[in-house]
Coordinates of C-alpha atoms and ligand atoms in Angstrom, one line a residue:
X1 CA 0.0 0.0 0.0
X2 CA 1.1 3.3 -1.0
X3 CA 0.9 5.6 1.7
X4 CA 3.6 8.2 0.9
X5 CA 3.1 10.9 -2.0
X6 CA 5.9 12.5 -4.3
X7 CA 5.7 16.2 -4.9
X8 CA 8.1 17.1 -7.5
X9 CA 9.3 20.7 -7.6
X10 CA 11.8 20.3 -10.4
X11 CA 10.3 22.9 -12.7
X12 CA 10.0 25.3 -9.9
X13 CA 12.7 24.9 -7.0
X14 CA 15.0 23.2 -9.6
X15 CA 14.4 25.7 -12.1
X16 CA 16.0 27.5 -9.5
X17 CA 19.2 26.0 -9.6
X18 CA 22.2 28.3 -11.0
X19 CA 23.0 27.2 -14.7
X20 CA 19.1 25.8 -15.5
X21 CA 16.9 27.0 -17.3
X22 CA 14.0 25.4 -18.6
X23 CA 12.1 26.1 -22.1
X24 CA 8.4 25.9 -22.7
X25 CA 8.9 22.7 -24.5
X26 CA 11.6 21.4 -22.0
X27 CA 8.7 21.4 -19.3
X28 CA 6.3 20.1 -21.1
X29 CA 8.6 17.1 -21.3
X30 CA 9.8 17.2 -17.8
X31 CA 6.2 17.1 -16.8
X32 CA 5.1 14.3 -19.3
X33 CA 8.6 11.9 -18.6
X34 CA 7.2 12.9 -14.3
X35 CA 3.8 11.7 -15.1
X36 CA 4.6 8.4 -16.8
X37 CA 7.2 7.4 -14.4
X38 CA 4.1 7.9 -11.3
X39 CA 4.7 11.3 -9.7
X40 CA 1.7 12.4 -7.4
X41 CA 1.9 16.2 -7.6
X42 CA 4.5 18.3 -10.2
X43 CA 4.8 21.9 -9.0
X44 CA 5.2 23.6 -12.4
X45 CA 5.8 26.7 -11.3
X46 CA 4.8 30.3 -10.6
X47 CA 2.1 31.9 -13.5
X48 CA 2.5 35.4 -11.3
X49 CA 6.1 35.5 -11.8
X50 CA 7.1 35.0 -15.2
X51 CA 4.8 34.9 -18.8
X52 CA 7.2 31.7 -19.7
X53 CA 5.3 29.9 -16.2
X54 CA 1.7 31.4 -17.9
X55 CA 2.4 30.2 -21.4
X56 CA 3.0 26.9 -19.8
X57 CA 0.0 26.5 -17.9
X58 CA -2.1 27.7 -21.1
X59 CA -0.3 24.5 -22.7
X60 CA -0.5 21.9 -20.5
X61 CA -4.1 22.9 -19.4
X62 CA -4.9 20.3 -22.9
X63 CA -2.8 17.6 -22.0
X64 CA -3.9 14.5 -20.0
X65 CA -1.8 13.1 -17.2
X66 CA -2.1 9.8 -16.7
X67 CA -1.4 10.2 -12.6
X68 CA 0.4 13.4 -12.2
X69 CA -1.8 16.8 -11.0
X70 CA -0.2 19.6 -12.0
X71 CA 0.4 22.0 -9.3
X72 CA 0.5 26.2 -10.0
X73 CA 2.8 27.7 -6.8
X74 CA 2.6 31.6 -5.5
X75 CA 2.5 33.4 -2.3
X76 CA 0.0 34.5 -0.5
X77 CA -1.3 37.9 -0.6
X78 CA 1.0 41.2 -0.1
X79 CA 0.4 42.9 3.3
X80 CA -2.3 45.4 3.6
X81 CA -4.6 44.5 0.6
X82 CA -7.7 42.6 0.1
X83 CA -6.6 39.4 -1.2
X84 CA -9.0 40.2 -4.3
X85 CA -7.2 42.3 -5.7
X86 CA -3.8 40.3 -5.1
X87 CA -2.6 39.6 -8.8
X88 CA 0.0 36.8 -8.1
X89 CA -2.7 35.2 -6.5
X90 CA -5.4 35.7 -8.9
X91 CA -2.6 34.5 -11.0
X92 CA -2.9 31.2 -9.4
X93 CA -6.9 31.0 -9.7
X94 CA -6.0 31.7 -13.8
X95 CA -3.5 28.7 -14.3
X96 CA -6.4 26.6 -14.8
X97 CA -5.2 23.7 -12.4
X98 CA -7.2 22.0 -9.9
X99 CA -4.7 22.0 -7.1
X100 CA -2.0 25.2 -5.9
X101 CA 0.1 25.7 -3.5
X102 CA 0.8 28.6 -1.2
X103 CA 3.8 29.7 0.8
X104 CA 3.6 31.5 3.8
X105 CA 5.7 32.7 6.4
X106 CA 6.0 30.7 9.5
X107 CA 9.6 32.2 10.8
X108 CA 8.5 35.7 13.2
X109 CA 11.8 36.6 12.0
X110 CA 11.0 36.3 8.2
X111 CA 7.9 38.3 9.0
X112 CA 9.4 41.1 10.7
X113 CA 12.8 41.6 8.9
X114 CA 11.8 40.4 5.4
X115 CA 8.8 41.0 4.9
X116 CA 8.7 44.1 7.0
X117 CA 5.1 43.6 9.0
X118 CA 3.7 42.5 11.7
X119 CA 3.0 39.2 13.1
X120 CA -1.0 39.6 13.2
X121 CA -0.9 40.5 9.2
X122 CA 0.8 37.6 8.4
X123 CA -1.4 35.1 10.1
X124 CA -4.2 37.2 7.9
X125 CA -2.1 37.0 5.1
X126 CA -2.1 33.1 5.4
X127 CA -5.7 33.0 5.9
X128 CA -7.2 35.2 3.5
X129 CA -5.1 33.4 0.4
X130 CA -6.1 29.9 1.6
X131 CA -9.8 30.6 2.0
X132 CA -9.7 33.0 -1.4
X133 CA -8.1 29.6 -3.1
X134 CA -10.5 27.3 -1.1
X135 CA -13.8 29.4 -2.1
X136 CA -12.3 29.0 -5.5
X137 CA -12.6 25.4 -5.4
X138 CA -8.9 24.6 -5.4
X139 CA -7.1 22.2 -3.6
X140 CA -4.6 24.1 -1.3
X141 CA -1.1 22.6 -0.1
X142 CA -0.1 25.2 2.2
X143 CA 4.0 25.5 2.4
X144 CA 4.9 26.6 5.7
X145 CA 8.8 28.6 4.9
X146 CA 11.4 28.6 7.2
X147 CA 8.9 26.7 9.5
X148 CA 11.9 24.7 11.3
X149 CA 14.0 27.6 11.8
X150 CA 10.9 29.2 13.0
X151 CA 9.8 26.3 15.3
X152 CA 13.5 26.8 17.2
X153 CA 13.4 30.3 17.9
X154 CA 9.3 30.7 18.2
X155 CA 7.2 27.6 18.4
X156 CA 4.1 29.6 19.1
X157 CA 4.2 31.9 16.7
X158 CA 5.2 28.8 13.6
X159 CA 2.5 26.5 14.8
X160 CA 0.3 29.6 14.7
X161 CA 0.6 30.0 11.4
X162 CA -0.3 26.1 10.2
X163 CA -3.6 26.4 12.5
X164 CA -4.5 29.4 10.5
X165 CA -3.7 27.3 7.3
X166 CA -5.3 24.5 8.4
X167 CA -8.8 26.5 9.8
X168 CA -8.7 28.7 6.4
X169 CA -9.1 25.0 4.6
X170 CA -5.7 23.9 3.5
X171 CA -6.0 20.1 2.6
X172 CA -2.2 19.9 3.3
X173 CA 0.5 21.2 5.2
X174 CA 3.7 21.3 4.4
X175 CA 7.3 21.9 6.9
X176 CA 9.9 23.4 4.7
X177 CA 13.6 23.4 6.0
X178 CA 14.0 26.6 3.5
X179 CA 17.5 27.7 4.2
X180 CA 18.5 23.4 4.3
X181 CA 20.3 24.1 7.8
X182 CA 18.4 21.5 9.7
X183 CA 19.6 18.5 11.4
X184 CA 17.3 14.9 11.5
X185 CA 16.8 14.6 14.8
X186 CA 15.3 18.0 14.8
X187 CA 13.6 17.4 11.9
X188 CA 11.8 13.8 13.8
X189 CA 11.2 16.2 17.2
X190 CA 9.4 18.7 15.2
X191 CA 7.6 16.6 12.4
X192 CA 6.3 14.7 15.0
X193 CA 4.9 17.4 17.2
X194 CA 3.0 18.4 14.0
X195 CA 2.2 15.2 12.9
X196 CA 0.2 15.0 16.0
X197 CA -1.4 18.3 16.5
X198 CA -3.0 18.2 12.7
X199 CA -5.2 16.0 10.7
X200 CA -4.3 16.8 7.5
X201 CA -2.0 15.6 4.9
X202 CA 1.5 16.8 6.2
X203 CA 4.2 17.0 3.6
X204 CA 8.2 18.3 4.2
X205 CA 10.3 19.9 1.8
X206 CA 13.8 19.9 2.9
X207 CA 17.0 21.9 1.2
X208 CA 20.8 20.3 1.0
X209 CA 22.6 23.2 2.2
X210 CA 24.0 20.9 4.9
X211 CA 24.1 17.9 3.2
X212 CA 21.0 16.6 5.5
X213 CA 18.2 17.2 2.8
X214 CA 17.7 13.5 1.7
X215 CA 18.2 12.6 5.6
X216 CA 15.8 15.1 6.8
X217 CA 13.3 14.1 4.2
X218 CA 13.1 10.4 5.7
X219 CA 13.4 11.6 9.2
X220 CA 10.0 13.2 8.4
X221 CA 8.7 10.4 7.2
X222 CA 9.8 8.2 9.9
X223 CA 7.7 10.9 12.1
X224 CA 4.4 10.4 10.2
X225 CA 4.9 12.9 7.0
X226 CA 3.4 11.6 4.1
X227 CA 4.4 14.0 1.4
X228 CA 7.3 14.5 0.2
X229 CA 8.6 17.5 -1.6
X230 CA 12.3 17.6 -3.3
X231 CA 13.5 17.7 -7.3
X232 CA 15.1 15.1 -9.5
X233 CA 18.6 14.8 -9.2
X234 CA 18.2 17.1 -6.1
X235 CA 18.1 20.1 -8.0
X236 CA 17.6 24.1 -7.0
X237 CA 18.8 26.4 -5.8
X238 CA 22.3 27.3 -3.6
X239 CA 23.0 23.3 -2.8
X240 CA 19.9 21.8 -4.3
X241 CA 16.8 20.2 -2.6
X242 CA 16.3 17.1 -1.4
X243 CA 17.2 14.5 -4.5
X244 CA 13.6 12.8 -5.4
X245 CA 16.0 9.9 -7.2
X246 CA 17.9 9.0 -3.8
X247 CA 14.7 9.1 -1.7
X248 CA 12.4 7.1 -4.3
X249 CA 14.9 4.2 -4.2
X250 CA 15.5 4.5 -0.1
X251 CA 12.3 4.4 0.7
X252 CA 11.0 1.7 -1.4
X253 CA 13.9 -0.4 -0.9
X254 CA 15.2 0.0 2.4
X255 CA 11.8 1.4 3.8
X256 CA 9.2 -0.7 2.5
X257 CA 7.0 2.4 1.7
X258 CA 6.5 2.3 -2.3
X259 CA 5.7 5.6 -3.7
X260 CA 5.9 4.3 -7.3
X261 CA 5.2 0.8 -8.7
X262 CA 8.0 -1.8 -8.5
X263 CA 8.0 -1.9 -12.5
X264 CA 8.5 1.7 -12.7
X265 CA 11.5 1.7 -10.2
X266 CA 13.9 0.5 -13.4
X267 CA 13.0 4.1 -15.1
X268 CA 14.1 5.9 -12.5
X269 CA 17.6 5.9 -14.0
X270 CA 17.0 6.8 -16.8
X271 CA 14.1 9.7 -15.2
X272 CA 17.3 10.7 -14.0
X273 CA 19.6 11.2 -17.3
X274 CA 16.9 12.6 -19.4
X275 CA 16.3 15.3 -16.8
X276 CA 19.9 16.1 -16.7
X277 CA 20.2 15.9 -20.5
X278 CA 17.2 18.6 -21.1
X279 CA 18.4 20.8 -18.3
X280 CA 22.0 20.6 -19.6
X281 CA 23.7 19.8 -16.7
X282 CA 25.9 17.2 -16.3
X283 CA 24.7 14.0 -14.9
X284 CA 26.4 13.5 -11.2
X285 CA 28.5 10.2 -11.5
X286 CA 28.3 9.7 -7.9
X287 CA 24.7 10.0 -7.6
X288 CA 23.4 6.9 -5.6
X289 CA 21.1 4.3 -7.0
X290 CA 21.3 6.2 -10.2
X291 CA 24.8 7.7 -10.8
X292 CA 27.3 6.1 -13.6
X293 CA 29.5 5.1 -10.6
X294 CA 26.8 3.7 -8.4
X295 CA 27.5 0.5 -9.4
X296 CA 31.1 0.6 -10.9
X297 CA 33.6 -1.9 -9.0
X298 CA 37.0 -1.1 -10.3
X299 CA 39.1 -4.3 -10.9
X300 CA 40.6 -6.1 -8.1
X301 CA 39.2 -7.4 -4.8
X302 CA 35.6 -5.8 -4.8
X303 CA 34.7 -6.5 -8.3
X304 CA 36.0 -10.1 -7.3
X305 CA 34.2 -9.8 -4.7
X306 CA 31.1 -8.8 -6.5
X307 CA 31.1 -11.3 -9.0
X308 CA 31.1 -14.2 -6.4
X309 CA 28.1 -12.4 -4.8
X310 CA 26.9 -8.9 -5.4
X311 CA 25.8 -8.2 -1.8
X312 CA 29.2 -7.8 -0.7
X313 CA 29.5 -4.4 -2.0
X314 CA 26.2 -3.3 -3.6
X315 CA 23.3 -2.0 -2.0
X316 CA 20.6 -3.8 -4.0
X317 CA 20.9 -5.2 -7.6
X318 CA 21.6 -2.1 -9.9
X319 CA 19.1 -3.6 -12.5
X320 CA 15.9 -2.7 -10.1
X321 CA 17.0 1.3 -10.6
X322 CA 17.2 0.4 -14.3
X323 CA 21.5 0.9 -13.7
X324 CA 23.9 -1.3 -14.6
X325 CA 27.0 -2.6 -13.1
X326 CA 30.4 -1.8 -14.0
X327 CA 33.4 -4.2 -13.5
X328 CA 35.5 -1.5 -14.9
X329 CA 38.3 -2.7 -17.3
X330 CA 35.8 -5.5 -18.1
X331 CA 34.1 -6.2 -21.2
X332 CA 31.3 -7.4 -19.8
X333 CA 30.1 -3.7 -18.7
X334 CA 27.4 -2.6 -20.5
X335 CA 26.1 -5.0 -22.4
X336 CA 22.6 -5.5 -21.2
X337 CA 22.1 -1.8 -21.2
X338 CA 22.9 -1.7 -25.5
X339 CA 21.3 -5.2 -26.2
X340 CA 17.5 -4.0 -26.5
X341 CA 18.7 -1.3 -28.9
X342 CA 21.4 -3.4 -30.5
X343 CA 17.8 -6.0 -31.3
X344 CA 16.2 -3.2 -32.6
X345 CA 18.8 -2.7 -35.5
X346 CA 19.3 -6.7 -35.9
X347 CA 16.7 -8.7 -33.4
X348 CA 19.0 -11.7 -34.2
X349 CA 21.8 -10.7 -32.2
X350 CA 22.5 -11.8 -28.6
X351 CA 24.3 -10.7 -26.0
X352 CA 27.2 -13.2 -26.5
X353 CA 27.3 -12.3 -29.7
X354 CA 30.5 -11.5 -31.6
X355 CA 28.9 -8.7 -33.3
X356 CA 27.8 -7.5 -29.6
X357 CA 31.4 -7.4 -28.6
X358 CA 32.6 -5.2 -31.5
X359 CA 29.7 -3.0 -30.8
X360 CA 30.3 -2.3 -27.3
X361 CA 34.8 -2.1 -28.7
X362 CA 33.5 0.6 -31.2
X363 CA 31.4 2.6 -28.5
X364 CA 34.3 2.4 -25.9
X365 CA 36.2 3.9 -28.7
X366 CA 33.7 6.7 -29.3
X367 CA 33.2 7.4 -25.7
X368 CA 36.6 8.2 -25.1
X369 CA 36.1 10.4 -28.2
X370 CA 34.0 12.4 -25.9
X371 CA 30.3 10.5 -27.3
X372 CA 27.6 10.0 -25.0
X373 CA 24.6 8.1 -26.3
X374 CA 21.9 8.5 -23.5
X375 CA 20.2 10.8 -25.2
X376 CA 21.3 10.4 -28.9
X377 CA 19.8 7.0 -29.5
X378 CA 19.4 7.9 -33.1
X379 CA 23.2 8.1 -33.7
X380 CA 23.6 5.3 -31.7
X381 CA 21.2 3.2 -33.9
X382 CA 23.3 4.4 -36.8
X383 CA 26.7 3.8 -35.4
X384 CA 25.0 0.2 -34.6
X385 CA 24.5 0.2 -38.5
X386 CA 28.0 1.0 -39.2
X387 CA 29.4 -1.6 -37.6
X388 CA 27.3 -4.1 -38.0
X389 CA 28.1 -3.3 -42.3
X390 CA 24.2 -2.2 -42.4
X391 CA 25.2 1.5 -43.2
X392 CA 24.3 3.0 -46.6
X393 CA 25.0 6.9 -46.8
X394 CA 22.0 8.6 -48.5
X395 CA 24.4 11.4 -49.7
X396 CA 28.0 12.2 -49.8
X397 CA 29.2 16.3 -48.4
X398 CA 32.1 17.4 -50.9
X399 CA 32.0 20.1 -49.1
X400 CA 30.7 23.4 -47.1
X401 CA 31.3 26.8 -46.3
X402 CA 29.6 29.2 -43.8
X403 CA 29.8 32.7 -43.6
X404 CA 28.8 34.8 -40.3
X405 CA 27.8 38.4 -41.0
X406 CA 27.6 41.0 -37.8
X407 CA 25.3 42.8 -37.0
X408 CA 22.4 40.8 -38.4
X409 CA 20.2 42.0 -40.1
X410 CA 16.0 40.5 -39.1
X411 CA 17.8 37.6 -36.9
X412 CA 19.6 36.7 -40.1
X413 CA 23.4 36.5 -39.9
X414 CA 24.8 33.8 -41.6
X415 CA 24.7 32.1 -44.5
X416 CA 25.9 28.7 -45.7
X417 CA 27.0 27.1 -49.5
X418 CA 27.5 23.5 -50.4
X419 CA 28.4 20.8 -52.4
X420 CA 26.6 17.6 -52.3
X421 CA 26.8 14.4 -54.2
X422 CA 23.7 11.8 -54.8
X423 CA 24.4 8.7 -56.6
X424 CA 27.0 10.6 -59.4
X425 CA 25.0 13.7 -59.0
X426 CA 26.0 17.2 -57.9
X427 CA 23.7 19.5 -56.5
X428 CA 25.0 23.2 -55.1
X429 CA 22.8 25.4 -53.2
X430 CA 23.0 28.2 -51.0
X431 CA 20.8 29.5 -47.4
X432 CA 20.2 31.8 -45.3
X433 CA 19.8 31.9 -41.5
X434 CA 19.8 32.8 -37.7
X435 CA 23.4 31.5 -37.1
X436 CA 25.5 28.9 -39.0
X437 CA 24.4 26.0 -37.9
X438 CA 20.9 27.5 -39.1
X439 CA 22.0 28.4 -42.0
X440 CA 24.1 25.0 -42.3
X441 CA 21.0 23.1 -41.8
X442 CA 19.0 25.2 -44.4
X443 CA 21.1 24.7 -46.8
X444 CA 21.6 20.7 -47.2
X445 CA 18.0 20.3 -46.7
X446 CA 17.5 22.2 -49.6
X447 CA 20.2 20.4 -51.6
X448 CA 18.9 17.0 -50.8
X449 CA 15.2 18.3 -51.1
X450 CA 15.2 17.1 -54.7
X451 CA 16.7 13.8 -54.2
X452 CA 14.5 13.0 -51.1
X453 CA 11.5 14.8 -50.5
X454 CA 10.9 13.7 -47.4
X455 CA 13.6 15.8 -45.9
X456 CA 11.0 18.9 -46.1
X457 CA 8.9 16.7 -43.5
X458 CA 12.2 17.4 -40.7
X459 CA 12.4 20.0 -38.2
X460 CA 15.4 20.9 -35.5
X461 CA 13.3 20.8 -33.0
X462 CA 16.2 21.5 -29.9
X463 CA 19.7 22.3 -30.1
X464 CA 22.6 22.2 -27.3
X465 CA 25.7 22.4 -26.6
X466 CA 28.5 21.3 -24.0
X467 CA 32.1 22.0 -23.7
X468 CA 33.7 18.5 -22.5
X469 CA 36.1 19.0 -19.9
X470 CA 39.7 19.2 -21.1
X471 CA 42.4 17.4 -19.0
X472 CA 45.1 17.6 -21.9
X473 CA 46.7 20.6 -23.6
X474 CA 44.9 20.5 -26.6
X475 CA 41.7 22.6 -27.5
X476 CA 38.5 21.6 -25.4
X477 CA 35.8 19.7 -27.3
X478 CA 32.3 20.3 -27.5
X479 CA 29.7 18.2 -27.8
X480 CA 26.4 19.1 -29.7
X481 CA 22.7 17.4 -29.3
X482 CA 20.3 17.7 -31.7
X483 CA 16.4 16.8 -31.7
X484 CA 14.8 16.1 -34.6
X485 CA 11.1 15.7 -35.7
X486 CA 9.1 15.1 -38.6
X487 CA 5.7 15.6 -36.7
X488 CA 5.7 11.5 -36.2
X489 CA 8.5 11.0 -34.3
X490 CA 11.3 12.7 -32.5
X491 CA 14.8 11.3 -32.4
X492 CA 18.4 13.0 -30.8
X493 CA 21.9 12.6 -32.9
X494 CA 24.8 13.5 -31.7
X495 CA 28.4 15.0 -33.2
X496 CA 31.6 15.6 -31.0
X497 CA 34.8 17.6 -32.5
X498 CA 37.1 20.7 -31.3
X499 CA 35.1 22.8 -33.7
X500 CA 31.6 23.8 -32.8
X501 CA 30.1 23.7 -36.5
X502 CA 31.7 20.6 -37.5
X503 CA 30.5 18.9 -34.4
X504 CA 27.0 20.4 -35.5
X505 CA 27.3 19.1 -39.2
X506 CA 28.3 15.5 -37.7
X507 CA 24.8 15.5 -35.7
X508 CA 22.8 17.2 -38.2
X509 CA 24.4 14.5 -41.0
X510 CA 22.9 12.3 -38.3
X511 CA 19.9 13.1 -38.2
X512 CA 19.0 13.1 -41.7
X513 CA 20.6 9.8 -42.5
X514 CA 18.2 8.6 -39.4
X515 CA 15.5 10.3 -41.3
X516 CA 16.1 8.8 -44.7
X517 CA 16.9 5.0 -43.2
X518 CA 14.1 4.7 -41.6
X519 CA 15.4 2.5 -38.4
Ligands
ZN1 ZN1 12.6 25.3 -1.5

């Protein structure tokens, strides 16, 4: 029995986190990968703050979750004014959802330093928004800030403010360690004190800048909280919030307490690396359950170790996060990861396969080439192909040139010329565009347009780049990910070089040679 719900603030907390920034489209995704994989509630973010947040909520208003409710976050109301005509909080009646959330001040400190008014007003403050929301209809989850700091210094006074959230109608509570200084016996004390005094849903929502946040998180459970608030890969702001990936796995492993369905506990990996990949941060080796490393046993006593029984150094078998274990400087890393993709190239192949060997050689070889093909299936498919003697070029480049012209001129700057050759046949053209990869892009569509129609049908659809670390004197590499659609499907190529635009025409040769093969 489930009795423990998720609440994922990864577009809004996370979105906080220094170096992320999330696109319309990158939520949309975030929130759909979320709701497949069986989150609760995803807090989407804040329509008062930003017309990014309102465009999204207009979007995903259309969509329909299969067990996710999406959650539209604010504050309540500024001192001194009705809450009527509060517009961040009408904001929050306008986002169309059937469930928001509300944070409120519950440290007296907060109230008189930060916010600059007195304690009464706030507890009105508190009040006013919840029943405003409530007469509305919505479902309120009232966050109470700074409430353990608050607790500490003022227990009256932060208790206070969850009774007036709790008469006003909030249909849960939730205990936020906001400045992440707390410790977990603290957090037990206090949850529990709570836990006992309210019969509502009580939820915590715990930040890392102690290193405690996962800690505190279960400590709160372990005291009776039954929702739990925190981001994937423990992203947001300063040192993060409490990492949804290391609680999932703790508590349905080493808790008993399921919050997701045992099938859906091998996604969480890969949850993990698609969230990194469309935030564009690096995925955190060390992560546990869900990190490259988590499972990596370098060669020597523990991987002998291992392979004579994998309790001796592994916390549960990597296979039920969807991970895979590494006996580094072994060739048997990896394979079961590659073999479902390998089968869809050639479902003859098995994993003792020959051919499966000098797969997983030629990927070692492009991985220390700087590749990375979570997240670029579609050159991986094709690099499959090539090695398996199954790749037939649709076009050969004779070559390219781009030129960039500053200023621009109507977002166009660049402009690209090439030379392409189809079965003994030459075509030349030339594009314009915003940038040369644009402009690039434009211009060999347009030269194979005549050759293969179906190239008009392709969109870019997302674009990024990454410089790869350089631990050598020579020039850094980048790395470039592309997404591609044709309306049907969407699929992500990859291209790696010391030169941004020839690591963009190595994904963008990708992609149409995905297109035009038809895996
Ligand atoms: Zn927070």
């Amino acid at each position: 029995m489930k009795n423990v719900v998720i609440y994922d603030s990864t577009l809004r907390d996370g979105a906080q986190s220094q170096g992320i920034s999330f696109t319309v489209a990158d939520k949309i995704k975030i929130v759909e990968l979320l709701d497949e994989f069986g989150i609760d509630y995803i807090e989407a973010g804040n329509p008062g703050s930003n017309p990014k947040d309102m465009e999204f909520f207009e979007i995903i208003k259309s969509k329909k979750l299969k067990n996710a409710k999406v959650i539209a976050f604010g504050s309540t109301r500024r001192a001194n004014i009705p809450v009527e005509i509060d517009n961040n909080v009408n904001s929050l009646l306008h986002a169309g959802t059937d469930h928001v959330a509300v944070f409120g001040k519950s440290w007296d400190f907060h109230v008189s330093e930060i916010l600059r008014t007195t304690l009464d007003e706030n507890l009105n403050m508190i009040f006013d928004t919840i029943k405003y929301l409530k007469n509305h209809g919505k479902e309120v989850v009232f966050d109470a800030e700074h409430f353990f700091d608050g607790f500490l210094e003022n227990p009256e006074y932060a208790l206070k403010t969850l009774e007036v959230a709790y008469d006003a109608g909030a249909d849960s509570i939730c205990l936020c360690d906001t400045k992440g200084g707390m410790f977990p016996l603290d957090i037990f004390n206090i949850t529990k004190k709570v836990v006992e005094k309210f019969n509502c849903e009580i939820g915590i929502h715990t930040h890392n800048d102690n290193g405690m946040a996962v800690a505190n998180a279960i400590m709160a459970v372990e005291a009776g909280a039954t929702q739990i608030q925190g981001t994937i890969n423990g992203y947001g702001e300063r040192c993060g919030n409490a990492n949804l990936c290391t609680i999932i796995p703790n508590l349905h492993f080493k808790k008993g307490i399921k919050c997701v369905e045992d099938e859906k506990m091998k996604e969480i990996t890969i949850l993990s690396r698609r969230v990194s990949e469309i935030a564009n941060a690096a995925p955190d080796e060390r992560a546990p359950y869900v990190g490259r490393s988590a499972f990596a046993h370098k060669a020597g006593m523990h991987s002998d170790a291992v392979c004579k029984n994998t309790r001796s150094y592994e916390i549960i078998d990597p296979e039920m996060v969807g991970n895979e274990r590494v006996l580094l400087l072994s060739e048997v890393a990896g394979r079961s990861a590659i073999i479902g993709i390998i089968n869809e190239v050639d479902p003859t192949i098995n994993r003792e396969s020959e051919k499966t060997k000098r797969i997983l050689e030629k990927l070692k070889e492009m991985e220390f080439k700087g590749y990375k093909y979570e997240g670029a299936e579609g050159s991986l498919k094709l690099l499959i192909q090539k090695v398996l003697g199954m790749y037939k070029p649709s076009f050969k480049l004779i070559e390219f040139k781009v030129i960039v012209n500053e200023p621009s001129v109507d977002d166009v700057n660049s402009s690209a010329l090439i030379k392409i050759e189809v079965d003994g046949q030459e075509e030349i053209t030339a594009a314009e565009g915003d940038g040369p990869v644009n402009a690039l892009d434009n211009a060999v569509r347009k030269a194979l347009e005549r050759f293969y129609p179906e190239v008009k049908e392709m969109k870019l659809t997302d674009y990024k780049v990454r410089v790869l670390d350089s631990n050598s004197a020579t020039a850094a590499k980048v790395r470039v990910i592309i997404e591609s659609s044709d309306g049907n499907e969407v699929w992500s190529t990859i291209g790696v070089s010391t030169d941004i635009i020839d690591a963009s025409w190595i994904a963008l040769v990708d992609s149409i040679e995905y297109k035009l093969n038809k895996i």
